[in-house]
Backbone as ProteinMPNN parsed JSONL, in Angstrom:
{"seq_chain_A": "XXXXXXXXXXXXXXXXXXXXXXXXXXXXXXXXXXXXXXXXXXXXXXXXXXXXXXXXXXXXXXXXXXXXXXXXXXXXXXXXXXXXXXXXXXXXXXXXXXXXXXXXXXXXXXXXXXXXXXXXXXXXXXXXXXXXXXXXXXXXXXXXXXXXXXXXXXXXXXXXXXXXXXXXXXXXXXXXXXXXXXXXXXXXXXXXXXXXXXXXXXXXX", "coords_chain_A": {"N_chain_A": [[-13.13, -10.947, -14.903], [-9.697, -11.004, -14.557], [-7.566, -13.875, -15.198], [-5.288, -15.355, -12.769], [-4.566, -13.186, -11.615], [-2.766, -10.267, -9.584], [-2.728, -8.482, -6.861], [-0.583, -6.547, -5.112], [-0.589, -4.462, -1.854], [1.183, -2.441, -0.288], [2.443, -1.024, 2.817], [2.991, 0.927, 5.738], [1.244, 0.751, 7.264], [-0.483, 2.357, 9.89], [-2.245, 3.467, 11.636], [-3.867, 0.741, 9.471], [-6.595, 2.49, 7.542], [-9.854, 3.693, 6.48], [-9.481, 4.954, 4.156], [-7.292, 3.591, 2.854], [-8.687, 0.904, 2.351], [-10.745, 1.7, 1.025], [-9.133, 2.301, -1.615], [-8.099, -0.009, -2.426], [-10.212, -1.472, -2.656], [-11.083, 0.245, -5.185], [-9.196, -0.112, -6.888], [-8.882, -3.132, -7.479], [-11.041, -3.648, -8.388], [-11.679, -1.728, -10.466], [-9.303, -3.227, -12.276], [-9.885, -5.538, -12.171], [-9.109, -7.674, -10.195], [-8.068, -11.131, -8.891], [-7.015, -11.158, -6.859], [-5.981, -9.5, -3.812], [-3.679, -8.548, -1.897], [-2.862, -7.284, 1.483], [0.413, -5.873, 2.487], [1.701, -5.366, 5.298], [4.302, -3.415, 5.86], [7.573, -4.177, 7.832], [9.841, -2.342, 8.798], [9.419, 0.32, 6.892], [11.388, 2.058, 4.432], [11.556, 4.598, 3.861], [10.087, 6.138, 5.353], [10.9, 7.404, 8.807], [10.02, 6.919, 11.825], [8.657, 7.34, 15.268], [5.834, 6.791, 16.206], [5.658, 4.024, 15.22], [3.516, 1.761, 15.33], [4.196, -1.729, 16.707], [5.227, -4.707, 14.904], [3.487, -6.91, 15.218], [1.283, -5.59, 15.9], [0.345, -4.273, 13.497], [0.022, -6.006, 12.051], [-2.234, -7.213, 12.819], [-4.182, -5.609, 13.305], [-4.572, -5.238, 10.43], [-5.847, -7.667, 9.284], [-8.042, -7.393, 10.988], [-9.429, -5.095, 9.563], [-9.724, -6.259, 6.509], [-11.385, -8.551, 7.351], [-13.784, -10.481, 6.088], [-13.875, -8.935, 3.498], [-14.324, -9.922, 0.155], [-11.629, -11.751, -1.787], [-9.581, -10.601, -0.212], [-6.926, -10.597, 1.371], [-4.115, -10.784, 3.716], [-0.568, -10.339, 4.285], [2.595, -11.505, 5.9], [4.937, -11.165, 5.061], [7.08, -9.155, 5.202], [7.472, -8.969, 7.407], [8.963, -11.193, 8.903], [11.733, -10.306, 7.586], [14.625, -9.279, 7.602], [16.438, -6.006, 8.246], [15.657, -2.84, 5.748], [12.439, -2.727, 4.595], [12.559, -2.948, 1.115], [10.355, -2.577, -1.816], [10.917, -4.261, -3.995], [12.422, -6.559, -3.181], [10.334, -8.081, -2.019], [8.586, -8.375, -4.561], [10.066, -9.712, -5.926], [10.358, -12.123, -4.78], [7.526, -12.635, -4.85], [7.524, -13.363, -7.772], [9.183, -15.422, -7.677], [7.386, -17.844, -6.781], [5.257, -17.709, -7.953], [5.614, -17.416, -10.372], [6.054, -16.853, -14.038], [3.591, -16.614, -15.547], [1.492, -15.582, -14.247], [0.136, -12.018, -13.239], [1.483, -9.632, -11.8], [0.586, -6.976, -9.931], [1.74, -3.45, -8.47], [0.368, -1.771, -6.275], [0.096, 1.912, -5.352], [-0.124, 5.257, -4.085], [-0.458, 8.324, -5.555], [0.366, 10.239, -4.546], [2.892, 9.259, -4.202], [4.072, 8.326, -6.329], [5.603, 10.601, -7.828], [8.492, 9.737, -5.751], [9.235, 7.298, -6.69], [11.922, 7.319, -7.525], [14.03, 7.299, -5.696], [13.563, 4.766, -4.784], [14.493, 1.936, -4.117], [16.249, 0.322, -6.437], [14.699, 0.866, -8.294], [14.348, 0.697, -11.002], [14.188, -2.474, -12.126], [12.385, -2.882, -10.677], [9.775, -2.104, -12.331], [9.872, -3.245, -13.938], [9.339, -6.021, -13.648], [6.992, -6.129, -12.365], [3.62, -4.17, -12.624], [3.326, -1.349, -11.83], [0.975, 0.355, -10.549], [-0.979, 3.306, -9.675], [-3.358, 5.059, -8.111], [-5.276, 7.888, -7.959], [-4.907, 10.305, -5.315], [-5.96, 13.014, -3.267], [-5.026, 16.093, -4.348], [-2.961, 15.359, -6.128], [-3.31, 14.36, -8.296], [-2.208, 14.941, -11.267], [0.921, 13.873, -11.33], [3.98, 15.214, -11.71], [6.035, 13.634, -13.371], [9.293, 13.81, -14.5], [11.369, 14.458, -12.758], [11.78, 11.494, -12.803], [13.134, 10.805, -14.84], [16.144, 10.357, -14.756], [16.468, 7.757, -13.801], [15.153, 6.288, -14.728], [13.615, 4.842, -18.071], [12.14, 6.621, -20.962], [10.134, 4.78, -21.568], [9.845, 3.191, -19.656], [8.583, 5.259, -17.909], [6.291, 5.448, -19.176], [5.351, 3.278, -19.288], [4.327, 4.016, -16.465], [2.73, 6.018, -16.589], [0.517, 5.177, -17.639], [-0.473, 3.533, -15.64], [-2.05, 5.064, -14.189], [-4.666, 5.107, -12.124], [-8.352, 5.995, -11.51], [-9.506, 6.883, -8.393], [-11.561, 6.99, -6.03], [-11.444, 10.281, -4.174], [-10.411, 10.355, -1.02], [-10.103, 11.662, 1.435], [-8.364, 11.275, 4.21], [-6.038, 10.402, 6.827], [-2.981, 8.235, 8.446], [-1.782, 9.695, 9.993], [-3.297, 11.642, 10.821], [-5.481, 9.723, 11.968], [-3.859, 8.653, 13.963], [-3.507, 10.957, 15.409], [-5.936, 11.856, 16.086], [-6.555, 9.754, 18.43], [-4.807, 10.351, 20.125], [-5.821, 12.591, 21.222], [-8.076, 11.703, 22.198], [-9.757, 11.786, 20.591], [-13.354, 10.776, 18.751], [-13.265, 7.93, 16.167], [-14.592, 7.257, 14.089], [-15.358, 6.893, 10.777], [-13.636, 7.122, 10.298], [-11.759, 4.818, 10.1], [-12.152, 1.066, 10.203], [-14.518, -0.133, 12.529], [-13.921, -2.274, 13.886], [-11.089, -1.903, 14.279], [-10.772, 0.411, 15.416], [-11.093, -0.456, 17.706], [-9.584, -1.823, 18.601], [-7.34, -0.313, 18.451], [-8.209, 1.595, 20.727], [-8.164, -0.583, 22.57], [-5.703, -1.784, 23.433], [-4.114, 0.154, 23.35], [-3.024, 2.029, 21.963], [-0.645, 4.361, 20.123], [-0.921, 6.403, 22.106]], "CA_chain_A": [[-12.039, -10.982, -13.939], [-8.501, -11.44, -14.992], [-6.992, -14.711, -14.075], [-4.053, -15.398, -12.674], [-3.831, -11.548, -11.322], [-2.476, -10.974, -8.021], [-2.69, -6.927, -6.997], [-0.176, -6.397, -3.527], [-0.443, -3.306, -1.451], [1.974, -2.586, 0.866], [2.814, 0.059, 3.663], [3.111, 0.724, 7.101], [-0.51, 0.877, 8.23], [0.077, 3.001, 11.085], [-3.168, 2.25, 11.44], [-4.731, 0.862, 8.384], [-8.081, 2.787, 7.807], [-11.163, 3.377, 5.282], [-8.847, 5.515, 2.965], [-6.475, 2.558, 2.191], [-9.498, -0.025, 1.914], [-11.718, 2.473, -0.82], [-8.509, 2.75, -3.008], [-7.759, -0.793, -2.711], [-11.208, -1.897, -3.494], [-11.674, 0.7, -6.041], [-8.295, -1.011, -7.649], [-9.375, -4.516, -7.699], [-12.831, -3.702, -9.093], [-11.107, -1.881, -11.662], [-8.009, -4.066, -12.856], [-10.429, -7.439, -12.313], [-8.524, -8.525, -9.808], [-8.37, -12.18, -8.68], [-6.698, -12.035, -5.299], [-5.45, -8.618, -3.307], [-2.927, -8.565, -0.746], [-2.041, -6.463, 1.862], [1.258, -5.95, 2.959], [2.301, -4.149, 5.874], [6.256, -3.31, 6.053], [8.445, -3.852, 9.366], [10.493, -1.18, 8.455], [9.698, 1.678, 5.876], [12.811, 2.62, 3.981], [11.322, 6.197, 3.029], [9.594, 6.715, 6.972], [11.704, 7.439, 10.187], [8.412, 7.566, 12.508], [8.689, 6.963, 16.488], [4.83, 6.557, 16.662], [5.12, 3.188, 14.501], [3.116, 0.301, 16.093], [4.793, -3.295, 16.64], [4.852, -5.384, 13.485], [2.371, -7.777, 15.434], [-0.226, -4.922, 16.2], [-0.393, -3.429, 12.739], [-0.356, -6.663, 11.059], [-3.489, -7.903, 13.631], [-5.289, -4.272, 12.463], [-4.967, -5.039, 8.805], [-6.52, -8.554, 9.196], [-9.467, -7.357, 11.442], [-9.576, -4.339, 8.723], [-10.195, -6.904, 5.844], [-12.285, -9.735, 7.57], [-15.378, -10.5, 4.928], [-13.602, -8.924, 1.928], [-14.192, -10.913, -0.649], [-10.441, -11.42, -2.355], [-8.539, -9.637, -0.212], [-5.628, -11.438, 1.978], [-2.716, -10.08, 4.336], [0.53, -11.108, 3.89], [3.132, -10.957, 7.303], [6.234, -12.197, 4.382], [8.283, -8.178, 4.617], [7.529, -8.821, 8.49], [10.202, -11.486, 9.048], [12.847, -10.063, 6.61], [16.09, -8.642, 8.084], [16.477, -4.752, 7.182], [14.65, -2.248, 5.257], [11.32, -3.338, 3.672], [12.549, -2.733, 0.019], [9.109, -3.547, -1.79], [11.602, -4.933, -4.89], [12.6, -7.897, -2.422], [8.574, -8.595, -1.841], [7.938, -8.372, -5.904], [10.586, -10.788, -6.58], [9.619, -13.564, -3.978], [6.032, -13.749, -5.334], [7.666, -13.791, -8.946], [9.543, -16.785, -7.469], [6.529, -18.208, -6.08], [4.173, -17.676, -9.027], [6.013, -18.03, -11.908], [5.891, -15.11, -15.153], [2.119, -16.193, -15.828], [0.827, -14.241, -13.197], [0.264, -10.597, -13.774], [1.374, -8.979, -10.553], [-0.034, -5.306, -9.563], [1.404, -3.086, -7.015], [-0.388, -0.407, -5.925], [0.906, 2.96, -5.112], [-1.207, 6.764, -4.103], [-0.327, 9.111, -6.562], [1.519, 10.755, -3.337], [4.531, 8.249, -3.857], [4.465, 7.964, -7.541], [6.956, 11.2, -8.01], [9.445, 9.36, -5.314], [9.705, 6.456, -7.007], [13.029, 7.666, -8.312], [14.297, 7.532, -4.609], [13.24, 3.516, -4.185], [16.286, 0.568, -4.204], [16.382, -0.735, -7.743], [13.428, 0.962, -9.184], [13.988, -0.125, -12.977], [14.041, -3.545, -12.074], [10.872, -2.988, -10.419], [8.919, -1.639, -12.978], [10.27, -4.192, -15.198], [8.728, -7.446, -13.087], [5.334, -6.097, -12.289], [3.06, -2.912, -13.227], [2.628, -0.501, -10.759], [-0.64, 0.903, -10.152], [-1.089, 4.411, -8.447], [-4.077, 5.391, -7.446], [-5.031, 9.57, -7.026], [-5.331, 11.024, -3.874], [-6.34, 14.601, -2.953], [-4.128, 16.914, -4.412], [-1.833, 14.102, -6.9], [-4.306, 14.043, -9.46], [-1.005, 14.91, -12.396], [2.053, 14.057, -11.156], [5.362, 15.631, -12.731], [7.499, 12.484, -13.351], [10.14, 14.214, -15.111], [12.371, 13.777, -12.374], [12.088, 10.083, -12.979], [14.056, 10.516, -16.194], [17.521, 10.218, -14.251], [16.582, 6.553, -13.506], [13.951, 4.84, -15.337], [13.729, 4.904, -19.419], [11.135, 7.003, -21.308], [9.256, 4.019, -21.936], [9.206, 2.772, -18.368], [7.763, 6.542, -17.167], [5.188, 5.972, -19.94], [4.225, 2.655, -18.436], [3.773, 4.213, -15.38], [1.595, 6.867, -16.774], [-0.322, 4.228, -18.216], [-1.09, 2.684, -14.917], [-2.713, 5.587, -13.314], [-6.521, 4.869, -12.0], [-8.919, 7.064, -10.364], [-10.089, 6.399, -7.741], [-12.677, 8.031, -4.746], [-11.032, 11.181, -3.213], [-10.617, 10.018, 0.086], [-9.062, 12.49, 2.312], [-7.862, 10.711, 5.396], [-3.901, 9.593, 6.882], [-2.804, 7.397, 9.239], [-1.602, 10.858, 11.068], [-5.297, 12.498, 11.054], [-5.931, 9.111, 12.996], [-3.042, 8.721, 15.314], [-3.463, 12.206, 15.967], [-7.229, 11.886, 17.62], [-6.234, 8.926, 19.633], [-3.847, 10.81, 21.517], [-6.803, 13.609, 21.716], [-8.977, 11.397, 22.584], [-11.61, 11.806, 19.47], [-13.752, 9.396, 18.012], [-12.345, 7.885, 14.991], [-15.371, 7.202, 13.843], [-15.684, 7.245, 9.937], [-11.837, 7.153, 9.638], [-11.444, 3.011, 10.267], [-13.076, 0.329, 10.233], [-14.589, -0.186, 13.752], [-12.883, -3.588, 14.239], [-9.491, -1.57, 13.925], [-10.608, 1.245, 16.223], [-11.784, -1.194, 18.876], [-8.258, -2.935, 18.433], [-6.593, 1.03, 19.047], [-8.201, 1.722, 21.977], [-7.967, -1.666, 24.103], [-4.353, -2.378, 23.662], [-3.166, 1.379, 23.938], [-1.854, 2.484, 20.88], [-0.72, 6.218, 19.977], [-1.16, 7.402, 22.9]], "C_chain_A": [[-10.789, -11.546, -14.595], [-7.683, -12.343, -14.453], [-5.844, -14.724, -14.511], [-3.215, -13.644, -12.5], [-3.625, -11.389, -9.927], [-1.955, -9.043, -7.831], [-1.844, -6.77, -5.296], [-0.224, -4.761, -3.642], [0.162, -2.988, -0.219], [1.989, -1.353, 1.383], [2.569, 0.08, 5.03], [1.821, 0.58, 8.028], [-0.624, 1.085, 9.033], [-0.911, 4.38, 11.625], [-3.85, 2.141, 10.06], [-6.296, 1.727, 8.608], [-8.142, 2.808, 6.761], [-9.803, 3.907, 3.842], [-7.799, 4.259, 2.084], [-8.013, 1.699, 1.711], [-10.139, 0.704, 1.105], [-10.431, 2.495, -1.762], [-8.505, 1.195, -3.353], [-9.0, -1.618, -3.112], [-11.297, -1.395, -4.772], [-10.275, 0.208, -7.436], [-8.664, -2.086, -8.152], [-10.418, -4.586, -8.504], [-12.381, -3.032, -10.563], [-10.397, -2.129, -12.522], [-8.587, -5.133, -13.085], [-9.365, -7.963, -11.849], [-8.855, -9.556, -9.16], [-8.034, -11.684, -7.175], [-5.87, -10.268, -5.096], [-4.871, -8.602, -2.018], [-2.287, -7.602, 0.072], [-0.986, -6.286, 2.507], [2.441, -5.115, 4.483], [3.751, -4.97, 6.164], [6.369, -3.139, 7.626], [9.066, -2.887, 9.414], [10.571, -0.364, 7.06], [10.374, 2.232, 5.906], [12.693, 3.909, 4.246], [10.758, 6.987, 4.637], [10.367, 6.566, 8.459], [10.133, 7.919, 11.366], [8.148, 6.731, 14.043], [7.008, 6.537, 16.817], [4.698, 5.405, 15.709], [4.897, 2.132, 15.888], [3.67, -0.798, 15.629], [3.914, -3.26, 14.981], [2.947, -6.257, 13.905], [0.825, -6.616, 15.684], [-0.73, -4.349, 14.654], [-0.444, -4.241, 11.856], [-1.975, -7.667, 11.676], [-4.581, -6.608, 12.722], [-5.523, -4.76, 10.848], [-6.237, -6.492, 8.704], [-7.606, -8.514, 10.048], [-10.143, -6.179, 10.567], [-10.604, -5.273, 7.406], [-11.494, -7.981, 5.887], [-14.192, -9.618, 6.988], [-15.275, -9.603, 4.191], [-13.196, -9.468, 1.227], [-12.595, -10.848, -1.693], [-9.524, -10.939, -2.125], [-8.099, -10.603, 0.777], [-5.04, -10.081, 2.68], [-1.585, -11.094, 4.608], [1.704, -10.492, 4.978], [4.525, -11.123, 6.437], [7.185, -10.615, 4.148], [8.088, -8.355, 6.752], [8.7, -9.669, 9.151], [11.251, -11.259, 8.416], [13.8, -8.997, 7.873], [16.221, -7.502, 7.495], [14.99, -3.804, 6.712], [13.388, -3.413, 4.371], [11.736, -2.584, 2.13], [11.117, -3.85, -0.978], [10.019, -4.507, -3.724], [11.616, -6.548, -4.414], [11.304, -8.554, -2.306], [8.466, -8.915, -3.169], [9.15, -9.875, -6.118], [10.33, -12.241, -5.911], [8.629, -13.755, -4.338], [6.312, -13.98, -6.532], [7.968, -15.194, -9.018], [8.762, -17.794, -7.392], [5.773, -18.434, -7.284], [4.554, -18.353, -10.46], [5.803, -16.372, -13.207], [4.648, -15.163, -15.488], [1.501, -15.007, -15.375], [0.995, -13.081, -13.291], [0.046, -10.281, -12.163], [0.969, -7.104, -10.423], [0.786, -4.867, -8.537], [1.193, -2.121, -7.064], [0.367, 0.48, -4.875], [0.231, 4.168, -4.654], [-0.228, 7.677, -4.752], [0.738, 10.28, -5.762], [3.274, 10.681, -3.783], [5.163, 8.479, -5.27], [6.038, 9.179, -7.669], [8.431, 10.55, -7.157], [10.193, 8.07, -5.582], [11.04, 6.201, -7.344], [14.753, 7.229, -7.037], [14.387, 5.556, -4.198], [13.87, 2.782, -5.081], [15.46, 0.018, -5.661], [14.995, -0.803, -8.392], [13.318, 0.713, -10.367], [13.596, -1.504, -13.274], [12.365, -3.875, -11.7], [9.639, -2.967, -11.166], [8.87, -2.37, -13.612], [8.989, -5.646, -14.84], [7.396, -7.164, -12.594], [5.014, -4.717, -12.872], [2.604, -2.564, -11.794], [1.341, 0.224, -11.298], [-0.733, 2.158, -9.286], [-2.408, 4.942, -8.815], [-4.01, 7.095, -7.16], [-5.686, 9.295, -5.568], [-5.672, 12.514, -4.095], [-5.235, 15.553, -3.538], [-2.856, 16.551, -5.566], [-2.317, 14.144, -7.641], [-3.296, 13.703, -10.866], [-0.224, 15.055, -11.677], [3.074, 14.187, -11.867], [6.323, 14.299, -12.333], [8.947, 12.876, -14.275], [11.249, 13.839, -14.409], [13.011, 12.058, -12.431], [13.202, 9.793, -13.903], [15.152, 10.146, -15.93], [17.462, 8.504, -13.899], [15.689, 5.177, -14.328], [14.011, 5.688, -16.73], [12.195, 5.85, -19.614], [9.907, 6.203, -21.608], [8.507, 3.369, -20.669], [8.391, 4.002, -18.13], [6.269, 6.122, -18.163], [4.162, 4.507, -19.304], [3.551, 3.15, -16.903], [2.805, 5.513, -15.249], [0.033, 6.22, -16.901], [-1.18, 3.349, -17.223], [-1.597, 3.505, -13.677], [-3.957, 5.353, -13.399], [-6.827, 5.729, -10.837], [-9.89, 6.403, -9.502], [-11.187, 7.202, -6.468], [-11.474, 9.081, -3.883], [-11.402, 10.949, -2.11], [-9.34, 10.496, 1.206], [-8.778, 12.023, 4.118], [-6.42, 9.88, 5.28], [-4.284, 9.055, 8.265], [-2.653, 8.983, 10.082], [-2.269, 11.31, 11.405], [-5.52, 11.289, 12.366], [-4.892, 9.298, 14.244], [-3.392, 10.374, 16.061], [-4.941, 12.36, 16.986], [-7.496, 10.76, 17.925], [-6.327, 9.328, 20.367], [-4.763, 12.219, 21.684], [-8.14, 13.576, 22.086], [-10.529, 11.648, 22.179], [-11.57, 10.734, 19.044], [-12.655, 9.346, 16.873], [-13.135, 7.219, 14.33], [-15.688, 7.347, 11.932], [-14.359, 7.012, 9.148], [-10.997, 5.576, 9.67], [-12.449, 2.558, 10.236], [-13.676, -0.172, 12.283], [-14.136, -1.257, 14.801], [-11.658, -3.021, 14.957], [-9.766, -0.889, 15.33], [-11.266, 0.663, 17.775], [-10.38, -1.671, 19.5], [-7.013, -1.484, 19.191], [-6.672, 0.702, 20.249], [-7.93, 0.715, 23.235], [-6.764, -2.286, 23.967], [-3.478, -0.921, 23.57], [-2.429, 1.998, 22.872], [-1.971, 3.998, 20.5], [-1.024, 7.016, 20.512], [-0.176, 8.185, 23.641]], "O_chain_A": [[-10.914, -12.615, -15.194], [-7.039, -12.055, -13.444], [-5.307, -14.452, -15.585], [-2.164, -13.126, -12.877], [-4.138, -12.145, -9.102], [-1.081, -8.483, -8.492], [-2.575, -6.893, -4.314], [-0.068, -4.009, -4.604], [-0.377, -3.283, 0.848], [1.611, -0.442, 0.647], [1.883, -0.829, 5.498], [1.648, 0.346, 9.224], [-1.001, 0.102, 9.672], [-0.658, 5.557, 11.882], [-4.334, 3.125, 9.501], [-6.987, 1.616, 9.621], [-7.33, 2.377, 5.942], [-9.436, 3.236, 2.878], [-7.686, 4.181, 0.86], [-8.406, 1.978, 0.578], [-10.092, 0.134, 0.014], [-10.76, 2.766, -2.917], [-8.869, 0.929, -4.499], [-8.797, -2.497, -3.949], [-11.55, -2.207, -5.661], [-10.485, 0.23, -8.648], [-8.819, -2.106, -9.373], [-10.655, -5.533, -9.254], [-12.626, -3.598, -11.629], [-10.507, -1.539, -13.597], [-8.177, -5.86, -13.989], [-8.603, -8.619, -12.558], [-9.949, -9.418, -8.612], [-8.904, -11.876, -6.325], [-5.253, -9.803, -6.054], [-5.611, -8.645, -1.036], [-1.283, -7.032, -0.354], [-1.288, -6.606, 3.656], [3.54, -4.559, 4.47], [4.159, -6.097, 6.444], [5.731, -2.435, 8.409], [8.784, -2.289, 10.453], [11.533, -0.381, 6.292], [10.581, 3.011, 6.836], [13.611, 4.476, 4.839], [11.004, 8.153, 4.948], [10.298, 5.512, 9.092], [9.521, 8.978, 11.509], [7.543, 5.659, 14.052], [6.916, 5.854, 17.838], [3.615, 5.474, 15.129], [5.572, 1.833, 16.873], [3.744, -1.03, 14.422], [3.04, -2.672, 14.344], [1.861, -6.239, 13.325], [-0.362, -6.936, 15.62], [-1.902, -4.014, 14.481], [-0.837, -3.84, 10.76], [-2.573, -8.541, 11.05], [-5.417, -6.759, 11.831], [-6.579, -4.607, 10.235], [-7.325, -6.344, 8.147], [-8.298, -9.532, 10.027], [-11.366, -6.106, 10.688], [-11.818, -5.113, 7.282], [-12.302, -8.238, 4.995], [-15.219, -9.027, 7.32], [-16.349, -9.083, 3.887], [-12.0, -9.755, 1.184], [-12.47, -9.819, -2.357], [-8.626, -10.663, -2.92], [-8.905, -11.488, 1.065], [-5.27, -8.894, 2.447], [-1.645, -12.257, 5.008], [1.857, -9.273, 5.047], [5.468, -11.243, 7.219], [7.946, -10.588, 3.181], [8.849, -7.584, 7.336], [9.446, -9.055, 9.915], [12.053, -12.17, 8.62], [13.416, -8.21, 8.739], [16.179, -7.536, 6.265], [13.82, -3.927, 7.076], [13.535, -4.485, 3.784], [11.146, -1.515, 1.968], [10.901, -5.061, -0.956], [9.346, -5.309, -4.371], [11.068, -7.491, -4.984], [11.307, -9.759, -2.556], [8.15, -10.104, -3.201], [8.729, -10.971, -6.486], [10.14, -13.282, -6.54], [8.302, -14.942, -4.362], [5.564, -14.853, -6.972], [7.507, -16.022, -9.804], [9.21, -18.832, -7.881], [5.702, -19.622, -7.601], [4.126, -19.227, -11.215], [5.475, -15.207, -12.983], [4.151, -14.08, -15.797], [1.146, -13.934, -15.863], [2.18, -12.796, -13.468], [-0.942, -10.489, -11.459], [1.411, -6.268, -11.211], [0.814, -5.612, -7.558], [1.742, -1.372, -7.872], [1.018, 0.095, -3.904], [-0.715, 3.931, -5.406], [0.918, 7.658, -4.305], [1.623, 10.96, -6.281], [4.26, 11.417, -3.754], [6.349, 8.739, -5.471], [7.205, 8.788, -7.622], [9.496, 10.766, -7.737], [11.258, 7.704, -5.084], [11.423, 5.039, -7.477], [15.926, 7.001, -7.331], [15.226, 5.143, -3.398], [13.897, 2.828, -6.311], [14.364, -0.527, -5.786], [14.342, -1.752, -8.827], [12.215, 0.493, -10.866], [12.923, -1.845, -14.247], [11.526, -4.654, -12.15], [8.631, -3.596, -10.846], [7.78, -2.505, -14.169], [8.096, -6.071, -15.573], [6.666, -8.139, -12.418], [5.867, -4.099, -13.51], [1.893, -3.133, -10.966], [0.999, 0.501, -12.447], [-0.539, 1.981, -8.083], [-2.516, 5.297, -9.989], [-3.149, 7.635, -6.466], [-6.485, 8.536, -5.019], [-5.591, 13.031, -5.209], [-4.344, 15.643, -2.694], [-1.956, 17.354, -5.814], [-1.469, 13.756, -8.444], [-3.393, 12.646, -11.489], [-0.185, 16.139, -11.096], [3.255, 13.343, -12.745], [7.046, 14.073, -11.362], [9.59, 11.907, -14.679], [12.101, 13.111, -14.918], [14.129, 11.588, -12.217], [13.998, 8.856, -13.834], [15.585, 9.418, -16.824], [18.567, 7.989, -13.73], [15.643, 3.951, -14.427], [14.333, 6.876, -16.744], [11.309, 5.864, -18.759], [8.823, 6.73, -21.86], [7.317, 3.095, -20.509], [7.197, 3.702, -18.16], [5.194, 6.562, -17.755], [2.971, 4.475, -18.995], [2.521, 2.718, -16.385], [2.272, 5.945, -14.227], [-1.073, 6.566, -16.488], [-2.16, 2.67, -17.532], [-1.648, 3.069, -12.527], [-4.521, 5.336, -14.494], [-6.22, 6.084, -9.827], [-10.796, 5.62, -9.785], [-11.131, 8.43, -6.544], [-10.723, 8.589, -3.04], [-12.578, 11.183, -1.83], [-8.276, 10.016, 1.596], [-9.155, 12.732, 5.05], [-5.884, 9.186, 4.417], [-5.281, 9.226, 8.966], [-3.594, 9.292, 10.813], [-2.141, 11.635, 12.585], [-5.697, 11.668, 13.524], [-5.109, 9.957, 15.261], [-3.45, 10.6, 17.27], [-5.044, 12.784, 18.137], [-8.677, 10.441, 17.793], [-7.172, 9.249, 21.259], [-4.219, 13.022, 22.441], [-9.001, 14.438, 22.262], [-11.639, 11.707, 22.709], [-10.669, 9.914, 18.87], [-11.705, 10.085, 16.611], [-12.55, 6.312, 13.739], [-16.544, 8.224, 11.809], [-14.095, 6.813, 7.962], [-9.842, 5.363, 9.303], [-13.535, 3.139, 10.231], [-12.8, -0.508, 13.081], [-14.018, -1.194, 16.025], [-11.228, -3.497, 16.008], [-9.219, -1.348, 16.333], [-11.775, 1.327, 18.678], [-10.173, -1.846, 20.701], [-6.179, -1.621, 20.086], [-5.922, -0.018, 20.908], [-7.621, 0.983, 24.396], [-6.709, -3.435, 24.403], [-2.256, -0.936, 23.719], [-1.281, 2.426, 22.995], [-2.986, 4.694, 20.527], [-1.372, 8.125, 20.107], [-0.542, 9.112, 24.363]]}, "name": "protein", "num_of_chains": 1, "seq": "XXXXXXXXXXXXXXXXXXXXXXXXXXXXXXXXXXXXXXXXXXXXXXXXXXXXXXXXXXXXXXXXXXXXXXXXXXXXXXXXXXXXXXXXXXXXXXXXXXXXXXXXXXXXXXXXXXXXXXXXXXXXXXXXXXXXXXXXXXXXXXXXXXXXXXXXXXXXXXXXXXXXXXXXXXXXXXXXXXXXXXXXXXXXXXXXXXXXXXXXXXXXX"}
């Protein structure tokens, strides 16, 4: 295990389910990470999305999501911030916090990686921790070429460098919200904590 490693994963979790928790295990297990955090954003820069749940409901889901995984945390610290959730502003507060020992991670799905190009003060970013992306279904090689307009040939190459594979796990937050409001199980697609937490406070419907 690598000490003094600290792997955040942030996003709207709208609702967290299994597909986030298999990448983010299958991260940790293979980086040797000490401590994994998840982060859900108040406001996603990159998502305009009328079916987002309160901060307080989708940061209650992530922490009945996690409860009795060993190493993993949730972190509410892009939930009081003013503004977009830029995840730059998050990376530099735990730099503050930690210090340069600490080898920070953040994890990414192989989805995002091409838009990186798109996200506030991405050179800086790359610079102060190592991103981590994770495939998904369909991401397996992503064309970062467009990156070239913003980040150096050397940064793109670290961020080649920090692709890991992980379990094809074909499920979205939209697959779920979507049989809420159609009134299907969701059975296989959360953790049953989460989907207990859906149905008795009304969400996405």
């Amino acid at each position: 295990m690598a000490r003094g490693s600290l792997l955040l994963y942030g996003g709207s979790f709208n609702p967290i389910h299994n597909g986030h928790l298999i990448i983010a295990r299958a991260a940790t297990e293979q980086l040797g990470i000490e401590r994994t955090i998840l982060i859900p954003s108040a406001a996603p820069p990159h998502k305009a999305n009328s079916d987002l749940a309160s901060p307080e409901d989708r940061l209650e889901m992530v922490r009945l999501a996690i409860a009795g995984e060993p190493g993993f945390e949730v972190s509410d610290i892009e939930l009081h911030r003013q503004g977009p959730s830029y995840t730059i502003l998050t990376i530099e507060a735990y730099r503050r916090e930690l210090g340069s020992d600490v080898q920070l991670y953040w994890l990414i799905g192989g989805d995002t990686l091409p838009e990186l190009g798109t996200w506030y003060r991405v050179g800086e970013l790359v610079d102060l921790c190592r991103i981590v992306t994770a495939s998904r279904p369909g991401f397996e090689a992503p064309d970062l070429s467009p990156l070239l307009t913003v980040l150096t040939p050397a940064q793109i190459e670290r961020l080649r460098g920090g692709m890991i594979k992980t379990p094809l796990v074909d499920i979205s937050a939209t697959q779920v919200r979507q049989r809420v409001r159609e009134g299907q199980s969701l059975s296989g697609l959360v953790p049953d904590r989460v989907a207990e937490y859906v149905l008795r406070h009304g969400l996405y419907r």
